[in-house]
């Protein structure tokens, strides 16, 4: 069983991605998911926050052009409705993988797992 998780620059709302990145939408439709809206909802954690169980560290860069920071903030708002154990860290100036903030990212991850794992 998963005891804790961390995500960096994650996509939690597939419909929002399609809205914000038309080229990615076309690729998703043509190569991965198709056009069935239900398939996008199945892949969107914002649609099923009650199914998440492990404490979750959500990290996102404010300058992430691949995955808008709204992916993190919308998920956090949904988790708030579930009284869920999570932490949201929006890193100022961070890129998609927080590669420009590697030391800060790694410290957050190590601290999170140290706090939540035996």
Short mmCIF file of C-alpha atoms in Angstrom, two decimals:
data_model
loop_
_atom_site.label_atom_id
_atom_site.label_comp_id
_atom_site.label_asym_id
_atom_site.label_seq_id
_atom_site.Cartn_x
_atom_site.Cartn_y
_atom_site.Cartn_z
CA UNK A 1 0.00 0.00 0.00
CA UNK A 2 1.06 3.56 -0.70
CA UNK A 3 1.77 5.48 2.51
CA UNK A 4 2.59 8.87 0.97
CA UNK A 5 2.98 10.44 -2.47
CA UNK A 6 4.51 13.50 -4.10
CA UNK A 7 3.79 14.98 -7.50
CA UNK A 8 5.63 17.67 -9.45
CA UNK A 9 3.87 19.60 -12.21
CA UNK A 10 1.11 17.02 -12.39
CA UNK A 11 -2.00 17.09 -14.51
CA UNK A 12 -5.14 16.63 -12.43
CA UNK A 13 -7.77 17.93 -14.86
CA UNK A 14 -7.55 16.61 -18.41
CA UNK A 15 -10.31 18.93 -19.67
CA UNK A 16 -8.42 21.96 -18.36
CA UNK A 17 -5.28 20.78 -20.15
CA UNK A 18 -7.22 20.51 -23.39
CA UNK A 19 -8.62 23.99 -22.92
CA UNK A 20 -5.23 25.56 -22.16
CA UNK A 21 -3.14 23.61 -24.69
CA UNK A 22 -4.95 23.09 -28.00
CA UNK A 23 -1.98 21.28 -29.57
CA UNK A 24 -1.88 18.83 -26.69
CA UNK A 25 -5.64 18.34 -27.01
CA UNK A 26 -5.19 17.34 -30.63
CA UNK A 27 -2.44 14.87 -29.69
CA UNK A 28 -4.57 13.40 -26.88
CA UNK A 29 -7.53 13.00 -29.22
CA UNK A 30 -5.52 11.50 -32.07
CA UNK A 31 -3.00 9.33 -30.21
CA UNK A 32 -4.09 8.53 -26.66
CA UNK A 33 -7.64 9.10 -25.46
CA UNK A 34 -9.91 9.97 -28.35
CA UNK A 35 -12.84 12.34 -28.07
CA UNK A 36 -15.04 10.68 -25.44
CA UNK A 37 -15.42 13.23 -22.61
CA UNK A 38 -15.99 10.45 -20.07
CA UNK A 39 -12.52 9.08 -20.78
CA UNK A 40 -11.00 12.46 -19.90
CA UNK A 41 -13.00 12.61 -16.67
CA UNK A 42 -11.83 9.11 -15.70
CA UNK A 43 -8.25 10.35 -15.97
CA UNK A 44 -8.85 13.55 -13.95
CA UNK A 45 -8.15 13.33 -10.22
CA UNK A 46 -10.23 16.46 -9.68
CA UNK A 47 -13.27 14.33 -10.52
CA UNK A 48 -12.62 11.70 -7.86
CA UNK A 49 -10.77 13.26 -4.90
CA UNK A 50 -12.54 10.92 -2.48
CA UNK A 51 -10.68 7.96 -3.97
CA UNK A 52 -7.27 9.32 -3.01
CA UNK A 53 -5.98 7.88 0.24
CA UNK A 54 -2.25 8.58 0.70
CA UNK A 55 -1.00 11.90 2.07
CA UNK A 56 -0.07 13.95 -0.98
CA UNK A 57 2.55 16.62 -1.57
CA UNK A 58 1.59 18.70 -4.60
CA UNK A 59 4.38 20.83 -6.05
CA UNK A 60 4.04 23.10 -9.04
CA UNK A 61 6.15 25.80 -10.62
CA UNK A 62 4.59 29.21 -11.12
CA UNK A 63 6.28 29.41 -14.55
CA UNK A 64 5.24 25.95 -15.76
CA UNK A 65 3.99 26.41 -19.33
CA UNK A 66 3.39 22.71 -19.92
CA UNK A 67 1.00 22.20 -17.03
CA UNK A 68 -0.66 25.38 -15.78
CA UNK A 69 -0.42 25.96 -12.03
CA UNK A 70 -4.24 25.77 -11.96
CA UNK A 71 -3.77 21.99 -12.25
CA UNK A 72 -2.41 22.08 -8.70
CA UNK A 73 -4.68 24.71 -7.21
CA UNK A 74 -7.89 23.16 -8.55
CA UNK A 75 -6.89 19.76 -7.15
CA UNK A 76 -6.04 21.35 -3.80
CA UNK A 77 -9.45 23.02 -3.67
CA UNK A 78 -11.14 19.66 -4.33
CA UNK A 79 -9.04 17.98 -1.63
CA UNK A 80 -10.09 20.71 0.82
CA UNK A 81 -13.67 19.51 0.43
CA UNK A 82 -12.56 16.02 1.51
CA UNK A 83 -10.56 17.06 4.61
CA UNK A 84 -7.62 15.37 2.90
CA UNK A 85 -4.03 15.25 4.16
CA UNK A 86 -2.10 17.19 1.52
CA UNK A 87 0.27 20.10 1.14
CA UNK A 88 0.40 22.45 -1.84
CA UNK A 89 3.69 24.14 -2.69
CA UNK A 90 3.67 26.57 -5.61
CA UNK A 91 7.31 27.39 -6.26
CA UNK A 92 7.85 30.93 -7.51
CA UNK A 93 9.70 30.92 -10.83
CA UNK A 94 9.70 27.12 -11.07
CA UNK A 95 9.44 25.34 -14.41
CA UNK A 96 7.55 22.13 -15.28
CA UNK A 97 9.73 19.66 -13.37
CA UNK A 98 11.00 22.29 -10.95
CA UNK A 99 14.40 21.64 -12.53
CA UNK A 100 15.43 25.25 -11.96
CA UNK A 101 14.53 24.79 -8.27
CA UNK A 102 15.96 21.28 -7.88
CA UNK A 103 17.38 21.72 -4.36
CA UNK A 104 14.13 23.22 -3.04
CA UNK A 105 12.06 20.53 -4.76
CA UNK A 106 14.19 17.71 -3.40
CA UNK A 107 14.16 19.08 0.14
CA UNK A 108 10.36 19.32 0.08
CA UNK A 109 10.08 15.75 -1.17
CA UNK A 110 12.55 14.30 1.35
CA UNK A 111 10.95 16.22 4.22
CA UNK A 112 7.47 15.04 3.16
CA UNK A 113 8.46 11.40 3.07
CA UNK A 114 10.44 11.68 6.31
CA UNK A 115 7.31 13.05 7.96
CA UNK A 116 4.91 10.43 6.54
CA UNK A 117 6.92 7.20 6.34
CA UNK A 118 8.06 5.04 9.24
#
